[in-house]
Coordinates of C-alpha atoms in Angstrom, one line a residue:
Chain A
X1 CA -1.3 -38.3 -2.4
X2 CA 1.1 -35.6 -2.5
X3 CA 4.6 -36.5 -1.3
X4 CA 6.1 -33.8 1.1
X5 CA 9.7 -33.1 0.6
X6 CA 11.6 -30.6 2.8
X7 CA 13.9 -28.2 0.7
X8 CA 16.5 -26.2 2.4
X9 CA 18.4 -24.9 -0.6
X10 CA 16.8 -21.9 -2.5
X11 CA 18.8 -23.0 -5.7
X12 CA 17.4 -26.4 -5.6
X13 CA 16.3 -26.9 -9.3
X14 CA 13.0 -28.5 -8.0
X15 CA 12.0 -25.0 -7.1
X16 CA 12.7 -23.5 -10.6
X17 CA 8.9 -22.9 -11.3
X18 CA 9.0 -20.6 -8.3
X19 CA 12.0 -18.6 -9.1
X20 CA 12.0 -14.9 -9.3
X21 CA 8.3 -14.4 -9.4
X22 CA 8.2 -10.7 -9.5
X23 CA 10.5 -10.4 -12.7
X24 CA 8.2 -13.0 -14.2
X25 CA 5.1 -11.0 -13.4
X26 CA 6.7 -7.9 -15.0
X27 CA 7.8 -9.5 -18.2
X28 CA 5.8 -7.5 -20.9
X29 CA 6.6 -10.1 -23.4
X30 CA 4.8 -13.0 -21.8
X31 CA 2.2 -14.1 -24.3
X32 CA -1.4 -14.7 -23.1
X33 CA -1.4 -18.4 -23.9
X34 CA 1.8 -19.5 -22.0
X35 CA 3.3 -19.3 -18.6
X36 CA 2.5 -21.3 -15.7
X37 CA -0.4 -20.7 -13.5
X38 CA 0.5 -19.5 -10.1
X39 CA -1.7 -19.6 -7.0
X40 CA -0.8 -17.8 -3.8
X41 CA -2.2 -18.5 -0.3
X42 CA -4.3 -21.5 1.1
X43 CA -7.6 -20.3 -0.4
X44 CA -6.4 -19.8 -3.9
X45 CA -4.2 -23.0 -3.8
X46 CA -7.3 -24.8 -2.8
X47 CA -9.2 -23.3 -5.8
X48 CA -6.3 -24.3 -8.2
X49 CA -6.3 -27.9 -6.8
X50 CA -10.1 -27.9 -7.6
X51 CA -9.7 -26.4 -11.0
X52 CA -9.2 -28.2 -14.4
X53 CA -5.5 -27.0 -14.4
X54 CA -3.0 -29.6 -14.0
X55 CA -1.0 -28.8 -10.7
X56 CA 2.7 -29.4 -11.0
X57 CA 3.8 -28.9 -7.4
X58 CA 3.3 -26.8 -4.2
X59 CA 5.8 -24.9 -2.2
X60 CA 5.0 -23.8 1.2
X61 CA 6.0 -23.3 4.8
X62 CA 5.1 -26.5 6.8
X63 CA 2.1 -24.9 8.7
X64 CA 0.4 -23.9 5.4
X65 CA 1.2 -27.3 3.8
X66 CA -0.5 -28.9 6.8
X67 CA -3.5 -26.7 6.3
X68 CA -4.0 -28.3 2.9
X69 CA -3.6 -31.9 4.0
X70 CA -7.2 -32.9 3.1
X71 CA -6.8 -31.2 -0.3
X72 CA -3.5 -33.0 -1.0
X73 CA -4.9 -36.5 -0.1
X74 CA -5.8 -37.2 -3.9
X75 CA -3.3 -34.9 -5.5
X76 CA -0.3 -37.0 -6.9
X77 CA 2.2 -34.0 -7.0
X78 CA 5.3 -33.0 -5.0
X79 CA 4.7 -30.7 -2.2
X80 CA 7.9 -28.9 -1.2
X81 CA 8.2 -27.6 2.4
X82 CA 10.7 -24.8 3.0
X83 CA 11.1 -22.2 5.7
X84 CA 10.1 -18.6 5.0
X85 CA 13.6 -17.5 4.1
X86 CA 14.2 -20.2 1.6
X87 CA 10.9 -19.4 0.0
X88 CA 11.6 -15.6 0.0
X89 CA 14.9 -16.1 -1.6
X90 CA 13.5 -18.3 -4.2
X91 CA 10.6 -16.2 -5.3
X92 CA 12.5 -12.8 -4.7
X93 CA 10.2 -11.4 -2.1
X94 CA 8.7 -12.2 1.2
X95 CA 5.5 -14.1 0.8
X96 CA 2.8 -13.3 3.4
X97 CA 0.6 -16.0 2.3
X98 CA 3.0 -18.9 2.9
X99 CA 2.2 -21.3 0.1
X100 CA 2.2 -21.3 -3.6
X101 CA 1.2 -23.8 -6.2
X102 CA 1.9 -24.0 -9.9
X103 CA 0.0 -25.6 -12.8
X104 CA 0.1 -25.9 -16.4
X105 CA -2.4 -24.2 -18.5
X106 CA -5.4 -26.2 -19.8
X107 CA -7.0 -25.9 -23.1
X108 CA -9.5 -22.9 -23.1
X109 CA -13.2 -23.7 -23.0
X110 CA -15.2 -23.6 -26.3
X111 CA -16.7 -20.2 -26.8
X112 CA -19.6 -21.6 -28.8
X113 CA -20.5 -24.1 -26.0
X114 CA -20.4 -21.2 -23.5
X115 CA -22.7 -19.2 -25.6
X116 CA -25.2 -22.0 -26.2
X117 CA -25.6 -23.0 -22.4
X118 CA -25.0 -19.7 -20.5
X119 CA -27.7 -17.5 -19.1
X120 CA -25.3 -14.5 -18.6
X121 CA -21.9 -13.9 -20.1
X122 CA -19.5 -11.2 -19.8
X123 CA -17.7 -10.1 -23.1
X124 CA -14.6 -7.9 -22.4
X125 CA -12.9 -5.4 -25.0
X126 CA -9.8 -3.9 -24.0
X127 CA -9.9 -4.8 -20.4
X128 CA -6.1 -4.8 -20.2
X129 CA -5.4 -4.1 -16.5
X130 CA -4.6 -7.3 -14.7
X131 CA -6.1 -6.3 -11.4
X132 CA -9.3 -4.9 -13.1
X133 CA -9.8 -8.3 -14.9
X134 CA -9.1 -10.2 -11.7
X135 CA -11.7 -8.2 -9.8
X136 CA -14.2 -8.7 -12.8
X137 CA -13.7 -12.4 -12.5
X138 CA -14.3 -12.4 -8.7
X139 CA -17.5 -10.3 -9.2
X140 CA -18.7 -12.6 -12.1
X141 CA -18.2 -15.7 -9.8
X142 CA -20.1 -14.1 -6.8
X143 CA -22.9 -12.9 -9.0
X144 CA -23.3 -16.1 -10.8
X145 CA -22.1 -15.1 -14.3
X146 CA -21.6 -18.2 -16.4
X147 CA -18.6 -17.3 -18.2
X148 CA -16.3 -14.7 -19.7
X149 CA -15.3 -14.1 -23.4
X150 CA -12.3 -12.3 -24.2
X151 CA -12.2 -9.7 -27.1
X152 CA -9.3 -7.8 -28.3
X153 CA -6.7 -6.2 -26.1
X154 CA -7.6 -8.0 -22.7
X155 CA -5.2 -8.9 -20.1
X156 CA -4.3 -12.5 -19.5
X157 CA -6.7 -13.9 -16.7
X158 CA -4.1 -16.4 -15.7
X159 CA -1.4 -14.0 -15.1
X160 CA -0.2 -14.2 -11.3
X161 CA -1.7 -10.8 -10.3
X162 CA -5.0 -11.5 -12.1
X163 CA -5.3 -14.8 -10.3
X164 CA -4.5 -13.2 -6.8
X165 CA -6.9 -10.3 -7.0
X166 CA -9.6 -12.7 -8.4
X167 CA -9.1 -14.7 -5.1
X168 CA -8.8 -17.7 -7.4
X169 CA -12.0 -17.3 -9.3
X170 CA -10.2 -17.0 -12.7
X171 CA -9.7 -20.7 -12.1
X172 CA -13.4 -21.4 -11.7
X173 CA -15.2 -19.0 -14.1
X174 CA -15.0 -20.5 -17.5
X175 CA -13.4 -18.2 -20.1
X176 CA -12.3 -18.2 -23.6
X177 CA -11.2 -15.9 -26.4
X178 CA -14.0 -14.9 -28.7
X179 CA -12.9 -16.5 -32.0
X180 CA -12.9 -14.5 -35.3
X181 CA -12.8 -10.8 -36.3
X182 CA -13.9 -8.4 -33.9
X183 CA -16.7 -7.2 -33.4
X184 CA -18.4 -9.4 -36.0
X185 CA -17.5 -12.3 -33.8
X186 CA -20.3 -11.2 -31.6
X187 CA -22.7 -12.8 -33.9
X188 CA -21.8 -16.1 -32.3
X189 CA -23.6 -14.9 -29.3
X190 CA -26.6 -13.7 -31.2
X191 CA -26.7 -17.0 -33.1
X192 CA -26.8 -18.7 -29.9
X193 CA -29.8 -16.7 -28.8
X194 CA -28.3 -14.3 -26.5
X195 CA -28.9 -10.4 -26.6
X196 CA -25.7 -8.4 -26.7
X197 CA -25.9 -5.5 -24.3
X198 CA -23.1 -2.9 -24.5
X199 CA -22.5 -1.1 -21.2
X200 CA -21.7 2.6 -21.7
X201 CA -22.0 5.8 -19.8
X202 CA -23.5 7.6 -22.8
X203 CA -26.6 9.6 -21.7
X204 CA -28.9 8.3 -24.5
X205 CA -28.3 4.5 -23.5
X206 CA -31.1 2.8 -21.5
X207 CA -30.9 2.6 -17.9
X208 CA -29.9 -1.0 -17.3
X209 CA -32.7 -1.8 -15.1
X210 CA -35.2 -0.5 -17.5
X211 CA -33.7 -2.5 -20.5
X212 CA -35.8 -5.7 -20.0
X213 CA -32.8 -7.7 -19.6
X214 CA -33.5 -9.2 -16.2
X215 CA -33.9 -12.9 -16.6
X216 CA -32.9 -12.9 -20.3
X217 CA -30.1 -14.6 -21.9
X218 CA -27.7 -11.8 -22.0
X219 CA -23.9 -11.2 -23.1
X220 CA -22.8 -8.0 -21.3
X221 CA -20.1 -6.2 -23.3
X222 CA -17.6 -4.3 -21.1
X223 CA -14.9 -2.0 -22.1
X224 CA -11.9 -0.6 -20.2
X225 CA -12.0 1.9 -17.4
X226 CA -11.3 5.2 -19.2
X227 CA -11.8 4.8 -22.9
X228 CA -14.7 2.3 -22.7
X229 CA -16.0 0.3 -25.5
X230 CA -14.9 1.3 -29.0
X231 CA -17.5 2.7 -31.4
X232 CA -17.4 -0.5 -33.3
X233 CA -18.3 -2.6 -30.4
X234 CA -21.0 -0.2 -29.5
X235 CA -22.5 -0.4 -33.0
X236 CA -22.3 -4.2 -32.8
X237 CA -24.4 -4.5 -29.8
X238 CA -28.3 -5.2 -29.8
X239 CA -28.9 -2.6 -27.1
X240 CA -26.8 0.1 -25.3
X241 CA -27.5 0.2 -21.6
X242 CA -26.0 2.5 -18.8
X243 CA -25.8 2.7 -15.1
X244 CA -27.4 5.9 -13.8
X245 CA -24.7 8.1 -12.6
X246 CA -24.3 11.3 -10.7
X247 CA -23.3 14.2 -12.9
X248 CA -19.6 15.3 -12.8
X249 CA -18.2 11.9 -11.4
X250 CA -15.8 9.9 -13.4
X251 CA -17.3 6.5 -14.2
X252 CA -17.0 3.5 -12.0
X253 CA -14.2 1.1 -11.9
X254 CA -14.8 -1.4 -14.8
X255 CA -15.1 -4.4 -12.3
X256 CA -17.5 -2.5 -10.2
X257 CA -19.5 -1.4 -13.1
X258 CA -19.6 -5.0 -14.1
X259 CA -20.9 -6.0 -10.7
X260 CA -23.7 -3.7 -10.7
X261 CA -24.6 -4.7 -14.3
X262 CA -24.5 -8.5 -13.4
X263 CA -26.8 -7.9 -10.4
X264 CA -29.2 -5.7 -12.6
X265 CA -29.6 -8.7 -15.1
X266 CA -30.0 -11.0 -12.4
X267 CA -27.1 -13.3 -13.1
X268 CA -27.3 -15.0 -9.8
X269 CA -31.1 -15.6 -9.8
X270 CA -31.8 -17.7 -12.9
Chain B
X1 CA -4.2 34.2 -6.9
X2 CA -1.7 31.5 -5.8
X3 CA 1.9 32.9 -5.7
X4 CA 4.2 30.3 -7.5
X5 CA 7.6 30.0 -5.7
X6 CA 10.5 27.8 -7.0
X7 CA 12.0 25.7 -4.2
X8 CA 15.3 23.7 -4.7
X9 CA 16.2 22.7 -1.3
X10 CA 14.2 19.7 0.1
X11 CA 15.0 20.8 3.6
X12 CA 13.2 24.1 3.1
X13 CA 10.9 24.5 6.0
X14 CA 8.1 25.7 3.8
X15 CA 7.9 22.1 2.5
X16 CA 7.5 20.7 6.1
X17 CA 3.8 19.8 5.5
X18 CA 5.0 17.4 2.7
X19 CA 7.8 15.7 4.6
X20 CA 8.2 12.0 4.7
X21 CA 4.5 11.2 3.7
X22 CA 4.9 7.3 3.8
X23 CA 5.9 7.3 7.4
X24 CA 3.0 9.7 8.1
X25 CA 0.7 7.4 6.2
X26 CA 1.7 4.3 8.2
X27 CA 1.5 6.0 11.7
X28 CA -1.1 3.9 13.4
X29 CA -1.6 6.4 16.1
X30 CA -2.9 9.2 14.0
X31 CA -6.4 9.9 15.3
X32 CA -9.4 10.2 13.0
X33 CA -9.9 13.8 13.5
X34 CA -6.5 15.3 13.0
X35 CA -3.9 15.4 10.4
X36 CA -3.6 17.2 7.2
X37 CA -5.6 16.5 4.1
X38 CA -3.4 15.4 1.3
X39 CA -4.4 15.4 -2.2
X40 CA -2.2 13.9 -5.0
X41 CA -2.5 14.3 -8.7
X42 CA -4.1 17.0 -10.8
X43 CA -7.7 15.5 -10.6
X44 CA -7.6 15.1 -6.9
X45 CA -5.9 18.5 -6.2
X46 CA -8.5 20.0 -8.4
X47 CA -11.2 18.3 -6.1
X48 CA -9.4 19.7 -3.0
X49 CA -9.5 23.2 -4.3
X50 CA -13.2 22.9 -5.0
X51 CA -13.9 21.2 -1.6
X52 CA -14.7 22.9 1.7
X53 CA -11.3 22.1 3.2
X54 CA -8.9 25.1 3.6
X55 CA -6.0 24.6 1.2
X56 CA -2.6 25.5 2.9
X57 CA -0.3 25.1 -0.1
X58 CA 0.6 23.1 -3.2
X59 CA 3.8 21.5 -4.3
X60 CA 4.4 20.1 -7.7
X61 CA 6.6 20.0 -10.7
X62 CA 6.1 23.1 -13.0
X63 CA 4.3 21.3 -15.7
X64 CA 1.5 20.1 -13.3
X65 CA 1.3 23.4 -11.6
X66 CA 0.7 24.9 -14.9
X67 CA -2.1 22.5 -15.7
X68 CA -3.8 23.9 -12.5
X69 CA -3.5 27.6 -13.5
X70 CA -7.2 28.1 -13.9
X71 CA -7.9 26.5 -10.6
X72 CA -5.3 28.6 -8.7
X73 CA -6.6 31.9 -10.1
X74 CA -8.8 32.5 -7.0
X75 CA -6.9 30.7 -4.6
X76 CA -4.7 32.7 -2.2
X77 CA -2.1 30.1 -1.1
X78 CA 1.4 29.5 -2.0
X79 CA 2.3 27.0 -4.8
X80 CA 5.7 25.5 -4.5
X81 CA 7.4 24.5 -7.7
X82 CA 10.1 22.0 -7.4
X83 CA 11.8 19.6 -9.6
X84 CA 10.9 15.7 -9.4
X85 CA 14.1 14.9 -7.4
X86 CA 13.6 17.6 -4.8
X87 CA 9.9 16.4 -4.4
X88 CA 10.9 12.8 -4.1
X89 CA 13.5 13.7 -1.3
X90 CA 10.9 15.7 0.6
X91 CA 8.1 13.3 0.4
X92 CA 10.3 10.2 0.7
X93 CA 9.3 8.4 -2.7
X94 CA 9.0 9.1 -6.3
X95 CA 5.5 10.8 -7.0
X96 CA 4.1 9.6 -10.3
X97 CA 1.4 12.1 -10.1
X98 CA 3.8 15.2 -9.9
X99 CA 1.6 17.4 -7.7
X100 CA 0.4 17.5 -4.1
X101 CA -1.8 20.0 -2.1
X102 CA -2.4 20.0 1.7
X103 CA -5.4 21.4 3.4
X104 CA -6.6 21.6 7.0
X105 CA -9.5 19.6 8.2
X106 CA -12.8 21.2 8.3
X107 CA -15.7 20.8 10.8
X108 CA -17.6 17.6 9.9
X109 CA -21.1 18.0 8.4
X110 CA -24.2 17.6 10.8
X111 CA -25.4 14.1 10.9
X112 CA -28.9 15.2 11.8
X113 CA -29.1 17.7 8.8
X114 CA -27.8 14.9 6.5
X115 CA -30.5 12.5 7.8
X116 CA -33.2 15.2 7.3
X117 CA -32.1 16.0 3.7
X118 CA -30.7 12.8 2.1
X119 CA -32.6 10.4 -0.1
X120 CA -29.9 7.7 0.2
X121 CA -27.2 7.5 3.0
X122 CA -24.7 4.8 3.6
X123 CA -23.9 4.0 7.2
X124 CA -20.6 2.2 7.8
X125 CA -19.7 -0.1 10.8
X126 CA -16.1 -1.3 11.1
X127 CA -15.1 -0.4 7.5
X128 CA -11.6 -0.1 8.8
X129 CA -9.6 -0.5 5.6
X130 CA -8.6 2.8 4.1
X131 CA -8.7 1.6 0.5
X132 CA -12.2 -0.1 0.9
X133 CA -13.6 3.1 2.5
X134 CA -12.0 5.2 -0.2
X135 CA -13.5 3.0 -3.0
X136 CA -16.8 3.1 -1.2
X137 CA -16.8 7.0 -1.3
X138 CA -15.9 6.8 -5.1
X139 CA -18.9 4.6 -5.7
X140 CA -21.2 6.6 -3.5
X141 CA -20.1 9.8 -5.5
X142 CA -20.8 8.0 -8.9
X143 CA -24.0 6.5 -7.9
X144 CA -25.6 9.7 -6.3
X145 CA -25.5 8.7 -2.5
X146 CA -26.1 12.0 -0.6
X147 CA -23.7 11.4 2.3
X148 CA -22.0 8.7 4.5
X149 CA -22.3 8.3 8.2
X150 CA -19.5 6.7 10.2
X151 CA -20.4 4.2 12.9
X152 CA -17.9 2.5 15.1
X153 CA -14.4 1.2 14.1
X154 CA -14.3 2.9 10.7
X155 CA -11.2 4.1 9.0
X156 CA -10.5 7.8 8.5
X157 CA -11.8 8.9 5.0
X158 CA -9.3 11.8 5.1
X159 CA -6.4 9.6 5.3
X160 CA -4.2 9.9 2.5
X161 CA -4.7 6.5 1.0
X162 CA -8.4 6.9 1.4
X163 CA -8.4 10.2 -0.4
X164 CA -6.3 8.9 -3.3
X165 CA -8.4 5.6 -3.7
X166 CA -11.6 7.5 -3.5
X167 CA -10.1 9.8 -6.5
X168 CA -10.9 12.8 -4.3
X169 CA -14.6 11.9 -3.7
X170 CA -14.2 11.8 0.0
X171 CA -13.6 15.6 -0.3
X172 CA -17.0 16.0 -2.1
X173 CA -19.4 13.4 -0.6
X174 CA -20.6 14.8 2.9
X175 CA -19.8 12.5 5.7
X176 CA -20.0 12.6 9.5
X177 CA -19.6 10.4 12.5
X178 CA -22.9 9.1 13.8
X179 CA -23.3 10.6 17.2
X180 CA -24.3 8.6 20.2
X181 CA -24.2 5.0 21.4
X182 CA -24.2 2.5 18.7
X183 CA -26.4 1.1 17.4
X184 CA -29.1 3.1 19.2
X185 CA -27.8 6.1 17.3
X186 CA -29.5 4.7 14.2
X187 CA -32.8 6.0 15.7
X188 CA -31.6 9.5 14.5
X189 CA -32.1 8.2 10.9
X190 CA -35.5 6.6 11.6
X191 CA -36.7 9.8 13.3
X192 CA -35.7 11.6 10.2
X193 CA -38.1 9.4 8.2
X194 CA -35.5 7.1 6.8
X195 CA -35.8 3.3 6.6
X196 CA -32.6 1.6 7.9
X197 CA -31.6 -1.3 5.6
X198 CA -28.8 -3.7 6.7
X199 CA -26.9 -5.4 3.9
X200 CA -26.0 -8.9 4.8
X201 CA -25.2 -12.2 3.0
X202 CA -27.7 -13.9 5.4
X203 CA -29.7 -16.4 3.1
X204 CA -32.9 -15.5 4.9
X205 CA -32.5 -11.6 4.1
X206 CA -34.8 -10.2 1.4
X207 CA -33.2 -9.9 -2.1
X208 CA -32.3 -6.1 -2.3
X209 CA -34.4 -5.6 -5.4
X210 CA -37.4 -7.2 -3.9
X211 CA -37.3 -5.1 -0.7
X212 CA -39.3 -2.1 -2.0
X213 CA -36.5 0.2 -1.3
X214 CA -36.2 1.8 -4.9
X215 CA -37.2 5.4 -4.6
X216 CA -37.6 5.4 -0.8
X217 CA -35.5 7.3 1.6
X218 CA -33.1 4.6 2.6
X219 CA -30.0 4.4 5.1
X220 CA -27.9 1.5 3.8
X221 CA -26.1 -0.2 6.6
X222 CA -22.6 -1.7 5.5
X223 CA -20.3 -3.8 7.4
X224 CA -16.7 -4.8 6.9
X225 CA -15.6 -7.3 4.4
X226 CA -15.2 -10.6 6.1
X227 CA -17.0 -10.1 9.5
X228 CA -19.8 -8.1 8.0
X229 CA -22.3 -6.2 10.4
X230 CA -22.5 -7.1 14.1
X231 CA -25.5 -8.8 15.4
X232 CA -26.4 -5.5 17.1
X233 CA -26.3 -3.7 14.1
X234 CA -28.4 -6.3 12.2
X235 CA -30.9 -6.2 14.9
X236 CA -31.2 -2.6 14.9
X237 CA -32.1 -2.3 11.2
X238 CA -35.7 -2.1 9.9
X239 CA -35.0 -4.6 7.2
X240 CA -32.3 -7.0 6.2
X241 CA -31.5 -7.1 2.5
X242 CA -29.0 -9.2 0.5
X243 CA -27.5 -9.3 -3.0
X244 CA -28.2 -12.6 -4.5
X245 CA -24.8 -14.5 -4.8
X246 CA -23.7 -17.8 -6.4
X247 CA -23.1 -20.5 -3.9
X248 CA -19.8 -21.2 -2.6
X249 CA -18.2 -17.8 -3.4
X250 CA -16.7 -15.4 -0.7
X251 CA -18.7 -12.3 -0.4
X252 CA -18.0 -9.2 -2.7
X253 CA -15.7 -6.5 -1.7
X254 CA -17.6 -4.1 0.6
X255 CA -17.3 -1.2 -1.9
X256 CA -18.4 -3.4 -4.7
X257 CA -21.3 -4.7 -2.5
X258 CA -22.2 -1.1 -1.7
X259 CA -22.3 -0.1 -5.4
X260 CA -24.6 -2.7 -6.3
X261 CA -26.9 -1.7 -3.5
X262 CA -26.6 2.0 -4.1
X263 CA -27.8 1.2 -7.8
X264 CA -30.5 -1.3 -6.5
X265 CA -32.1 1.5 -4.3
X266 CA -31.8 4.0 -7.2
X267 CA -29.6 6.4 -5.4
X268 CA -28.8 8.2 -8.6
X269 CA -32.3 8.4 -10.0
X270 CA -34.1 10.5 -7.6

């Protein structure tokens, strides 16, 4: 059971994991595989506790810590209770959500295993915006996608902003870097019996609803908003599919387009 | 043709329309039908110029005004050129996008006419978040929805943040308040030959792809993220439809759910 300790001094070294979060979040040099996993708010902290990531501690105002009593019953980590001012001074800004938890990273899941067992996967290329990637995970979770593989130039799903925007679903949807040189690495999916479908606004692509993907084992290849998939990635796909769009309109946000595609291939119904 | 005038004094009364935008944006008392329409950035300013809203003036750094030369050729309003500091002092914050335009509001479109001519409409109830409403308009534009009707407790689509998040599509997608008492006012749609389909996460609703709506004339009833549609609105619909979801996941963002639904009813393909 978590031991609740009151802390009144923002310089207390037990709060070092929580210090100056905004600066930490803006550090462009933070590599994808390192850094703590930070959850904000009761809902996301709960998801972190249920996740495979080893929780190190919690920090929250007493009322929020109390809301998590049941979740903390079987968790053997310190929970630091502090007032809102102490928390604000420690993290560097006022926290609306009143509670944080930090965890270490865990070993990524195995991409081969994901490809072998999934019905629907998303494969991202160049989705380098933390909020878009977080939203994409949220939509994947809601629509029953079994996992996400990260190709080149993707943001870090475990970055604080990704975690927050995903509403904690980056902690639940299995993900892994796709190993090997891109885009040849997509062969891993084909060898596991999946069809690789590239989502593109190109007018000569098949409308996604007409591509015979519903109910099939599909890996949906998704590129960044704006540039979209590279020609190499498009060429490496088995089929190119599009969401029919009105003329003269910029494309959908990548996470929104992904949601439409996840629904169209029936990710949540098989 | 727009007359370009350099202004170096942020207190110049010709800039009054642009003064202290953040405060204006936060004013909770601003009624839905009033206030100027403000466009930010070249893309959105261009959409404002192409829209039915009567442009009053532009304010931008010289480089951005220059980008709009072709758009300004047939527009008989002043364009004020200022440096970034003068603009920042006037509007109250640093503007990344470098150009603004303001317009007066125009008379709303006629809800009866929309209902008579549209293939797909969205009808919002309680979508009171400006960003969600803006995203919903963007998705409606991309996916070929013919118009949006606003039921009770919706945000103002012409609020600055809605305009920005919609990428200017609130200026292109026709919208109108739905006249009359809610939800009886939905009869207007039925009388115009549309089916009224309520989107809900309720497990006993029909999967949207199985509801026979593709290609039909449909009014999609959308509620706020969180509470969703009221029981009255649900009861007033002809059919209740759902997006199949994974269990244990919060619902999708309302604009994302709307995009999935717009695609499922084939808004952009007929």
